[in-house]
PDB file of C-alpha atoms in Angstrom:
ATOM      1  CA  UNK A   1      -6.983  15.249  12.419  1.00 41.00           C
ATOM      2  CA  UNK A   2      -5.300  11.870  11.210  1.00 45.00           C
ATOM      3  CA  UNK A   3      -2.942  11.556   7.826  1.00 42.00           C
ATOM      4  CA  UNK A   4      -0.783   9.501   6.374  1.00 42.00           C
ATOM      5  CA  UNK A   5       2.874  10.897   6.771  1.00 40.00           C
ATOM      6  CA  UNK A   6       2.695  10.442   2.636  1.00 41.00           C
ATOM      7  CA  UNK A   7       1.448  12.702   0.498  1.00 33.00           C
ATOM      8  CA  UNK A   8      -1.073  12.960  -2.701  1.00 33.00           C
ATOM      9  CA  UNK A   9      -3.347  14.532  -4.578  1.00 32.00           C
ATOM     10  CA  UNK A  10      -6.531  13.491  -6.871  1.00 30.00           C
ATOM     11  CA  UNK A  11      -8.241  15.380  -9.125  1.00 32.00           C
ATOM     12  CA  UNK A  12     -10.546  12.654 -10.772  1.00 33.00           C
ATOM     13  CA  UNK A  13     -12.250   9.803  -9.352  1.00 37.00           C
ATOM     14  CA  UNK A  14     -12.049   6.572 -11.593  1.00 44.00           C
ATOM     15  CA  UNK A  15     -14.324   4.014 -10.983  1.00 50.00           C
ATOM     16  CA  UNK A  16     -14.379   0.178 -12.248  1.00 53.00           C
ATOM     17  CA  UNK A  17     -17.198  -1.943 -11.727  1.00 48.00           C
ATOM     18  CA  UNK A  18     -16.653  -5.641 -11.637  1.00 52.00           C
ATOM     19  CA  UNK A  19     -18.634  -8.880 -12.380  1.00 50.00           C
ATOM     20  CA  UNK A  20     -19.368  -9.347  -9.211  1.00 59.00           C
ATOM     21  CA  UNK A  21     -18.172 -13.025  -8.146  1.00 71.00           C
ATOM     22  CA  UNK A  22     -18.822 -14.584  -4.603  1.00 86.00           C
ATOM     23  CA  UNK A  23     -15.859 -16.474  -2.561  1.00 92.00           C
ATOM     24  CA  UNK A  24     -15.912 -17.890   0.584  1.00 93.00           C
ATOM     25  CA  UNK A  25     -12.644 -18.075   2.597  1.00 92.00           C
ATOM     26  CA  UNK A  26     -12.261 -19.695   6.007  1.00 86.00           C
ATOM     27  CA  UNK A  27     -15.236 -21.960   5.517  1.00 88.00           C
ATOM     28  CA  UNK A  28     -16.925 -19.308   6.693  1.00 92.00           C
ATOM     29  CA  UNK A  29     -16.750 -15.536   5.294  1.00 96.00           C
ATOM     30  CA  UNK A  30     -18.403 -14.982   2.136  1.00 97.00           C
ATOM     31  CA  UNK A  31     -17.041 -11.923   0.366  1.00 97.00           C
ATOM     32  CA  UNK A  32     -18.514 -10.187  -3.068  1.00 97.00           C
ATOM     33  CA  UNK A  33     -16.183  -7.845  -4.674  1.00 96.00           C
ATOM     34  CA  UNK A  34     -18.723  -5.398  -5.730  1.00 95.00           C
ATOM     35  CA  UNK A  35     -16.478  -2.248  -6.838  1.00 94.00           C
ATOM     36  CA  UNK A  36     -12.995  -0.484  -7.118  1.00 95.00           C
ATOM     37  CA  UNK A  37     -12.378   2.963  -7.417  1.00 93.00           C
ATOM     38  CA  UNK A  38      -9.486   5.883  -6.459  1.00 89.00           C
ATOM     39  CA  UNK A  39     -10.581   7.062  -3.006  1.00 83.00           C
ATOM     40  CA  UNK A  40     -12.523  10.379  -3.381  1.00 67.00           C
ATOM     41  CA  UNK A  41     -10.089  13.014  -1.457  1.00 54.00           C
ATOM     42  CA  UNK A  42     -12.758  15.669  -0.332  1.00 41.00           C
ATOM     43  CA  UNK A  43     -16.656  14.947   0.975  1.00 35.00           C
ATOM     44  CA  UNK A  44     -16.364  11.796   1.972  1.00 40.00           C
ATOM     45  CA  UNK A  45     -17.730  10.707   5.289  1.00 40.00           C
ATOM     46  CA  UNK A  46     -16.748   7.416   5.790  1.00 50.00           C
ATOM     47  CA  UNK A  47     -12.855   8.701   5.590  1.00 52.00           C
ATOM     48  CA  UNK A  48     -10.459   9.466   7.999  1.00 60.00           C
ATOM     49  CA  UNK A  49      -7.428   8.833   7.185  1.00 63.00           C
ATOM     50  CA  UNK A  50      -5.861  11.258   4.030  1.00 64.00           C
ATOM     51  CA  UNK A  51      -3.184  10.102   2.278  1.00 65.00           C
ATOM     52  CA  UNK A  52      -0.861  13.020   0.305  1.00 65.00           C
ATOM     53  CA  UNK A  53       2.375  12.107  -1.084  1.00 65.00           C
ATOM     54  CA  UNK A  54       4.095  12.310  -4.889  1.00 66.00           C
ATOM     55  CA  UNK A  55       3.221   8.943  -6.417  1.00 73.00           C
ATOM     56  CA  UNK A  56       1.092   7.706  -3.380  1.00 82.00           C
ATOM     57  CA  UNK A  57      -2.639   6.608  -4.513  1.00 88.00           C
ATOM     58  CA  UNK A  58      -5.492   5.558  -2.225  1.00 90.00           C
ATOM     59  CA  UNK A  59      -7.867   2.968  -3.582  1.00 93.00           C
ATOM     60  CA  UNK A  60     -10.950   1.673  -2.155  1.00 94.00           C
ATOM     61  CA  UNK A  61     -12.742  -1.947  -3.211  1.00 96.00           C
ATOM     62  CA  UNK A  62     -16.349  -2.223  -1.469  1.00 95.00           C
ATOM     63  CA  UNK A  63     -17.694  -5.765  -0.912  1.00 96.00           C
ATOM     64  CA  UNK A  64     -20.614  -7.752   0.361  1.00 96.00           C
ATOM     65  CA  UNK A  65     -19.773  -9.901   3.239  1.00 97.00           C
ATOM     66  CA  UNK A  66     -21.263 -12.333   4.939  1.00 97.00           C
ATOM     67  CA  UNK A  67     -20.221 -14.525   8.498  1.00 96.00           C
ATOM     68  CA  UNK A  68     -22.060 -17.779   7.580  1.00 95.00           C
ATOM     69  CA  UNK A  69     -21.993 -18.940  11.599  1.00 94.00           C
ATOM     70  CA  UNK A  70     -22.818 -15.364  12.823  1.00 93.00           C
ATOM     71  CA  UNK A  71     -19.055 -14.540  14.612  1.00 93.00           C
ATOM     72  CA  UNK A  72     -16.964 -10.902  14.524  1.00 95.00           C
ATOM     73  CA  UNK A  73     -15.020 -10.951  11.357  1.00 97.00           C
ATOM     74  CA  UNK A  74     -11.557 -10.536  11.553  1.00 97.00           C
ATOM     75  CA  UNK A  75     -10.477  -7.536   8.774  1.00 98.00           C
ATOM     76  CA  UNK A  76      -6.912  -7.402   9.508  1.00 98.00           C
ATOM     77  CA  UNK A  77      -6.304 -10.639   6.975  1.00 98.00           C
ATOM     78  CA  UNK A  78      -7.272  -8.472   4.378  1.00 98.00           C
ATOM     79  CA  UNK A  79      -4.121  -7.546   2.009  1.00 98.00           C
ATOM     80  CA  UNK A  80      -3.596  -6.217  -1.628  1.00 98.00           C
ATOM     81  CA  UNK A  81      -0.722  -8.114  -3.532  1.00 98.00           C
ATOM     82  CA  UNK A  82       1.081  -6.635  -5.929  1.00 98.00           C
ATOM     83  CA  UNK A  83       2.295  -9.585  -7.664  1.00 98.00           C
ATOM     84  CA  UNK A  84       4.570  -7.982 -10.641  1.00 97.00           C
ATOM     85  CA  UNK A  85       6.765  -5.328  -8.121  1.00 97.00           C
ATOM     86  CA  UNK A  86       6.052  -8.161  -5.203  1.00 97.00           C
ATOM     87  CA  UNK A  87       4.572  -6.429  -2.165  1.00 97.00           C
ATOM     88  CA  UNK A  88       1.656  -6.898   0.125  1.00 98.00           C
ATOM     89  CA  UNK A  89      -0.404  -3.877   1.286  1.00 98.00           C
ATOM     90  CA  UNK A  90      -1.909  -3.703   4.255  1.00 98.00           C
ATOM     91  CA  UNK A  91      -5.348  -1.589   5.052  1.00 96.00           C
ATOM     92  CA  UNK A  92      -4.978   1.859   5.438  1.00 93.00           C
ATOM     93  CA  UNK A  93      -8.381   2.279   6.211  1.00 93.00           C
ATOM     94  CA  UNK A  94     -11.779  -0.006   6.649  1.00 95.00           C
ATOM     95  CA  UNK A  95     -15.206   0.878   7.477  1.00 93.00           C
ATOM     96  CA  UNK A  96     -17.623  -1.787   7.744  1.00 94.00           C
ATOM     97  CA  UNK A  97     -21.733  -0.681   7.539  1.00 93.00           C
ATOM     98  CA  UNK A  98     -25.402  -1.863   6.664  1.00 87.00           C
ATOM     99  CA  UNK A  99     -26.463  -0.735   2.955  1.00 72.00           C
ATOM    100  CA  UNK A 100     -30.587  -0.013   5.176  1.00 69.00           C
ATOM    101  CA  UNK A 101     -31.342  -0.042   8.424  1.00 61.00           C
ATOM    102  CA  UNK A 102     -33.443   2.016  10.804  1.00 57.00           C
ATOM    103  CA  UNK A 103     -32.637   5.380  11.229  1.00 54.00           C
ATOM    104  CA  UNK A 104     -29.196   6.366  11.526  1.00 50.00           C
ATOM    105  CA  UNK A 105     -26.747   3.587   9.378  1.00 54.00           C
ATOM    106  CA  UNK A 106     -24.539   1.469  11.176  1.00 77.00           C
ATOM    107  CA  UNK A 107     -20.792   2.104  10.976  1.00 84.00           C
ATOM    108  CA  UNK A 108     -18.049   0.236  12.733  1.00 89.00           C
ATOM    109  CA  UNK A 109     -14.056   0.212  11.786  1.00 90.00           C
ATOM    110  CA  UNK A 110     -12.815   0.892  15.312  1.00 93.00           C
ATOM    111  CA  UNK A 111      -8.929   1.509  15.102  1.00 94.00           C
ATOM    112  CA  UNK A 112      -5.884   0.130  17.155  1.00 96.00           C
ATOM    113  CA  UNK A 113      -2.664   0.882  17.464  1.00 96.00           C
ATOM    114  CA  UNK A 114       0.282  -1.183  16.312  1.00 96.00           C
ATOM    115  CA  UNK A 115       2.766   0.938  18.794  1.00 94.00           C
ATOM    116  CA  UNK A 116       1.899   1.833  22.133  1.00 94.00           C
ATOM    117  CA  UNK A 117       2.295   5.313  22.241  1.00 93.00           C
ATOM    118  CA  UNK A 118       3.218   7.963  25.274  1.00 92.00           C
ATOM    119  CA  UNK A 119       2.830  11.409  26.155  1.00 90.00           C
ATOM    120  CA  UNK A 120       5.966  13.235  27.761  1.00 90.00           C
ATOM    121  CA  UNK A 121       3.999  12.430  31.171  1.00 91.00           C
ATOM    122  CA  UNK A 122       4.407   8.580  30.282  1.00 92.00           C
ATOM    123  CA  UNK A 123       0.487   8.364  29.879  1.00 92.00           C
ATOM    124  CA  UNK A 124      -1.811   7.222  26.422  1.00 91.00           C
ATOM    125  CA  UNK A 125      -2.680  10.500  24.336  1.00 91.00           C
ATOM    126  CA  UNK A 126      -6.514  11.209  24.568  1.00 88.00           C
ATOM    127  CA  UNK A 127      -6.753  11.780  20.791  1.00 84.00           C
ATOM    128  CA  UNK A 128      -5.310   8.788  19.400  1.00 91.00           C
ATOM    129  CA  UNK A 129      -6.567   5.250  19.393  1.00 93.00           C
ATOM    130  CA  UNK A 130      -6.216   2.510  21.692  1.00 95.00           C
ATOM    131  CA  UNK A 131      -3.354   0.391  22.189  1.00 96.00           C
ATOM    132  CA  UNK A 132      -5.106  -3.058  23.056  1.00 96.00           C
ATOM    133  CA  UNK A 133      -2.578  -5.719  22.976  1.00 95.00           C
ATOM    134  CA  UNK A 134      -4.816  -8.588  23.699  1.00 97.00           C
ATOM    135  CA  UNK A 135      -7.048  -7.867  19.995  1.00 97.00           C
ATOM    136  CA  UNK A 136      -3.949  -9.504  17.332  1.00 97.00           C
ATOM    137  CA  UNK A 137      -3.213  -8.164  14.042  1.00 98.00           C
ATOM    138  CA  UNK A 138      -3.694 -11.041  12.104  1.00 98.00           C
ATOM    139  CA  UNK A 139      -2.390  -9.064   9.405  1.00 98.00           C
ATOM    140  CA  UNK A 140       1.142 -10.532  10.488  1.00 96.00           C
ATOM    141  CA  UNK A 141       0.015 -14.158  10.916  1.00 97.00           C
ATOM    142  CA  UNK A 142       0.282 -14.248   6.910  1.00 97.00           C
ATOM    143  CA  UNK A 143       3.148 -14.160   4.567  1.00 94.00           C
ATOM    144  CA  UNK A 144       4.154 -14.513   0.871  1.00 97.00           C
ATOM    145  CA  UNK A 145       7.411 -16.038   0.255  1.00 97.00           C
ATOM    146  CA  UNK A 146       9.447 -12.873  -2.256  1.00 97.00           C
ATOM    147  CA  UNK A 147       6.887 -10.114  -0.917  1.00 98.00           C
ATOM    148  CA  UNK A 148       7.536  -6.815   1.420  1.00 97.00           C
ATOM    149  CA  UNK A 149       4.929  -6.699   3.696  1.00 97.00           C
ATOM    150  CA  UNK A 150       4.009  -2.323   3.075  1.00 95.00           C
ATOM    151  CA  UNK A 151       2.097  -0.910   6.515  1.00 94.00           C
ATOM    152  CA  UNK A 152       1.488   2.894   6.164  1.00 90.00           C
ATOM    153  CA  UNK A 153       2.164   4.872   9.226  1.00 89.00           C
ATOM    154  CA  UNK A 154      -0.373   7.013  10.386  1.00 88.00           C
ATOM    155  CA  UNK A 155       0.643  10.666  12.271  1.00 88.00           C
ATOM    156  CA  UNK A 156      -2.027  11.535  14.670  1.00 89.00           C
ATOM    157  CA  UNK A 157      -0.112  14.677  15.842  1.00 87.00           C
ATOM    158  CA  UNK A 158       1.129  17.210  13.458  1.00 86.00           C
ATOM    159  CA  UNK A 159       4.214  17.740  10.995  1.00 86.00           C
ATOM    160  CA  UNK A 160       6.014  19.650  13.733  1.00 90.00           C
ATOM    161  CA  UNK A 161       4.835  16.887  16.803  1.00 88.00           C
ATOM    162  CA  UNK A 162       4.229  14.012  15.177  1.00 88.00           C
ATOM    163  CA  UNK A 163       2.112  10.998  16.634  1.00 90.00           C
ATOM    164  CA  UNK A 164       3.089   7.777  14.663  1.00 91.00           C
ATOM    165  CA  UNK A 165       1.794   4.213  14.461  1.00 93.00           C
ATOM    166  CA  UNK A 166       0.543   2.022  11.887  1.00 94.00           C
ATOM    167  CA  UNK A 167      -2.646   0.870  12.856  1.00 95.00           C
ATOM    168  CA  UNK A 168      -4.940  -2.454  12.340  1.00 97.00           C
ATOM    169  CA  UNK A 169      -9.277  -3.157  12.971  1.00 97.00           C
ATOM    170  CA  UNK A 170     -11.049  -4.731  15.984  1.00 96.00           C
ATOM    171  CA  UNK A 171     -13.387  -6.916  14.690  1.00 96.00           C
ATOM    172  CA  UNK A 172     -16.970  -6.094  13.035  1.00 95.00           C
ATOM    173  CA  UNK A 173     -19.657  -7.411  15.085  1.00 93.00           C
ATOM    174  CA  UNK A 174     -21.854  -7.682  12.380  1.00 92.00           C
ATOM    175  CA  UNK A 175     -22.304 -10.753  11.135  1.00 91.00           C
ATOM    176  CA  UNK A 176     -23.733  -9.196   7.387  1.00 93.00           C
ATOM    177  CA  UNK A 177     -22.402  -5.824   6.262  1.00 95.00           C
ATOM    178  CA  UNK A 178     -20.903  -3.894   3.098  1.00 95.00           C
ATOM    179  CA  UNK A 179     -17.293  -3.293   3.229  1.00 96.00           C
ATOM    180  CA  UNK A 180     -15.130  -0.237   2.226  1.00 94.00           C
ATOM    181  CA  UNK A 181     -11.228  -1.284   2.330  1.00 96.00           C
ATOM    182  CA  UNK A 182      -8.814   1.192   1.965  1.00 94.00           C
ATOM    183  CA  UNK A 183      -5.564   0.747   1.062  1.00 95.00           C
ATOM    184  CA  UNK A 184      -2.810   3.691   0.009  1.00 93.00           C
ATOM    185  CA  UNK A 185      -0.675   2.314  -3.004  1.00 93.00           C
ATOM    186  CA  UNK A 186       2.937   3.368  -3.960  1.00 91.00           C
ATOM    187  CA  UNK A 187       4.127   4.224  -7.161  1.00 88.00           C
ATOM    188  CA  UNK A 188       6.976   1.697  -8.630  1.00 90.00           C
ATOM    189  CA  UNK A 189       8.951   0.707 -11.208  1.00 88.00           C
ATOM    190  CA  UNK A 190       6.508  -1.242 -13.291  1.00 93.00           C
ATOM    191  CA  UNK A 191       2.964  -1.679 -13.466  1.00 94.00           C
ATOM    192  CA  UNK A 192       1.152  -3.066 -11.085  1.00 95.00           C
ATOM    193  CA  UNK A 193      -1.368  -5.790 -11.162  1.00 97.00           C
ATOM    194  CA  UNK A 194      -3.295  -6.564  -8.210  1.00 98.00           C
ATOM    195  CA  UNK A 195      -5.005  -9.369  -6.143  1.00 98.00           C
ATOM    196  CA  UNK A 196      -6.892  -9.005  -3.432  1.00 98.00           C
ATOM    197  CA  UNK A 197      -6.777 -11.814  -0.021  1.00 98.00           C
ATOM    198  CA  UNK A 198      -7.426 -13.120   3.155  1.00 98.00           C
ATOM    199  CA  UNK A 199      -5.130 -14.526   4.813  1.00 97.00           C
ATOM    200  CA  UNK A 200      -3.704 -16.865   2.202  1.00 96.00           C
ATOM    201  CA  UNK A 201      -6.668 -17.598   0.289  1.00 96.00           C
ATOM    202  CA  UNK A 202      -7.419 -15.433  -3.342  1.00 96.00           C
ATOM    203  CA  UNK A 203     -10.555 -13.077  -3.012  1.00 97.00           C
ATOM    204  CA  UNK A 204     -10.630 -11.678  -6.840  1.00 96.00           C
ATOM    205  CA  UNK A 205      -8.626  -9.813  -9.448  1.00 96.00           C
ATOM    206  CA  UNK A 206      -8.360  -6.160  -8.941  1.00 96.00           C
ATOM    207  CA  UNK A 207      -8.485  -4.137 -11.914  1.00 94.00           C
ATOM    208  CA  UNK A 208      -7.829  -0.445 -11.660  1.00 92.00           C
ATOM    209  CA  UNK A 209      -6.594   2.169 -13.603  1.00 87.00           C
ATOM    210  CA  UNK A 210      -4.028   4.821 -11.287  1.00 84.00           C
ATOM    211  CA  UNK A 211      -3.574   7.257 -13.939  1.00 76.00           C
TER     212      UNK A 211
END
């Protein structure tokens, strides 16, 4: 089972729904912010990765998007700013899927390692991801001038052997999907207001209440 070396706990889910407004970044990707809510903690399929920690939060914003010439998209240039205590958050999680299809839905959010990691025989660990060297995390390729750049590390072992790596997405191979982003948000000194991006270009506003 896979966690987030931080730890938290929700009770209630919060949800805010958005006037949904469509951006296109690249030239190419058209992305639809189409809700934000707290991450449900229990029942939820589509997770994997549980974050628990005092002041740590998990939010997910679901999209709509779209690869106008039909190539993978690239997740990884996905961040969430937080422009008043000036970081930059990357995914914690991301599962890409069609809303209908025939018969059993279509999921992909395959991840990768960001640390090559070893067994005490010097070989990869059968339950963790892969480490695939020649897939980049674009993630990196971007940076805001006054912003810590916040990766989560991820302990695929347990608290008393742990397995840790912070981890980034191969790219979706469909070219039209919905989009559930993840990302695990830190409590600090003042009140946060978010944006969501890619890469260096503004998706939308994100408006959510942590309480």
């Amino acid at each position: 089972m896979k966690k987030i070396i931080f730890i938290f706990s929700i009770a209630i889910i919060s949800t805010n729904y958005i006037i949904a407004q469509e951006v296109t970044v690249n030239d190419n990707i058209t992305i639809k912010i189409k809700k934000v809510k707290k991450a449900p903690t229990l029942f939820h399929t589509q997770q994997n990765v549980k974050v628990k920690g005092d002041g740590l939060k998990k939010i997910m914003i679901k999209s709509k998007i779209k690869s106008e010439n039909k190539k993978d998209v690239d997740v990884n240039p996905f961040s969430l700013l937080d422009t008043v205590n000036k970081v930059r958050y990357q995914l914690v999680e991301f599962v890409g899927y069609k809303s209908f299809s025939i018969g059993v839905p279509t999921y992909q959010g395959k991840e990768l390692l960001k640390t090559k990691l070893l067994n005490k025989r010097g070989r990869p660990y059968q339950s963790v991801p892969d480490f695939d060297p020649k897939i980049k995390d674009t993630f990196e390729d971007y940076q805001f001038e006054g912003y810590k750049n916040i990766t989560c590390q991820i302990n695929f072992g347990t608290d008393k052997n742990p397995i840790i790596s912070g981890i980034y997405y191969a790219p979706i191979t469909m070219n039209s999907f919905i989009a559930d982003a993840f990302f695990a948000i830190q409590k600090l000194d003042k009140e946060p207001v978010f944006e969501l991006y890619y890469g260096n270009e503004k998706v939308g506003d994100i408006d959510i209440d942590l309480d």
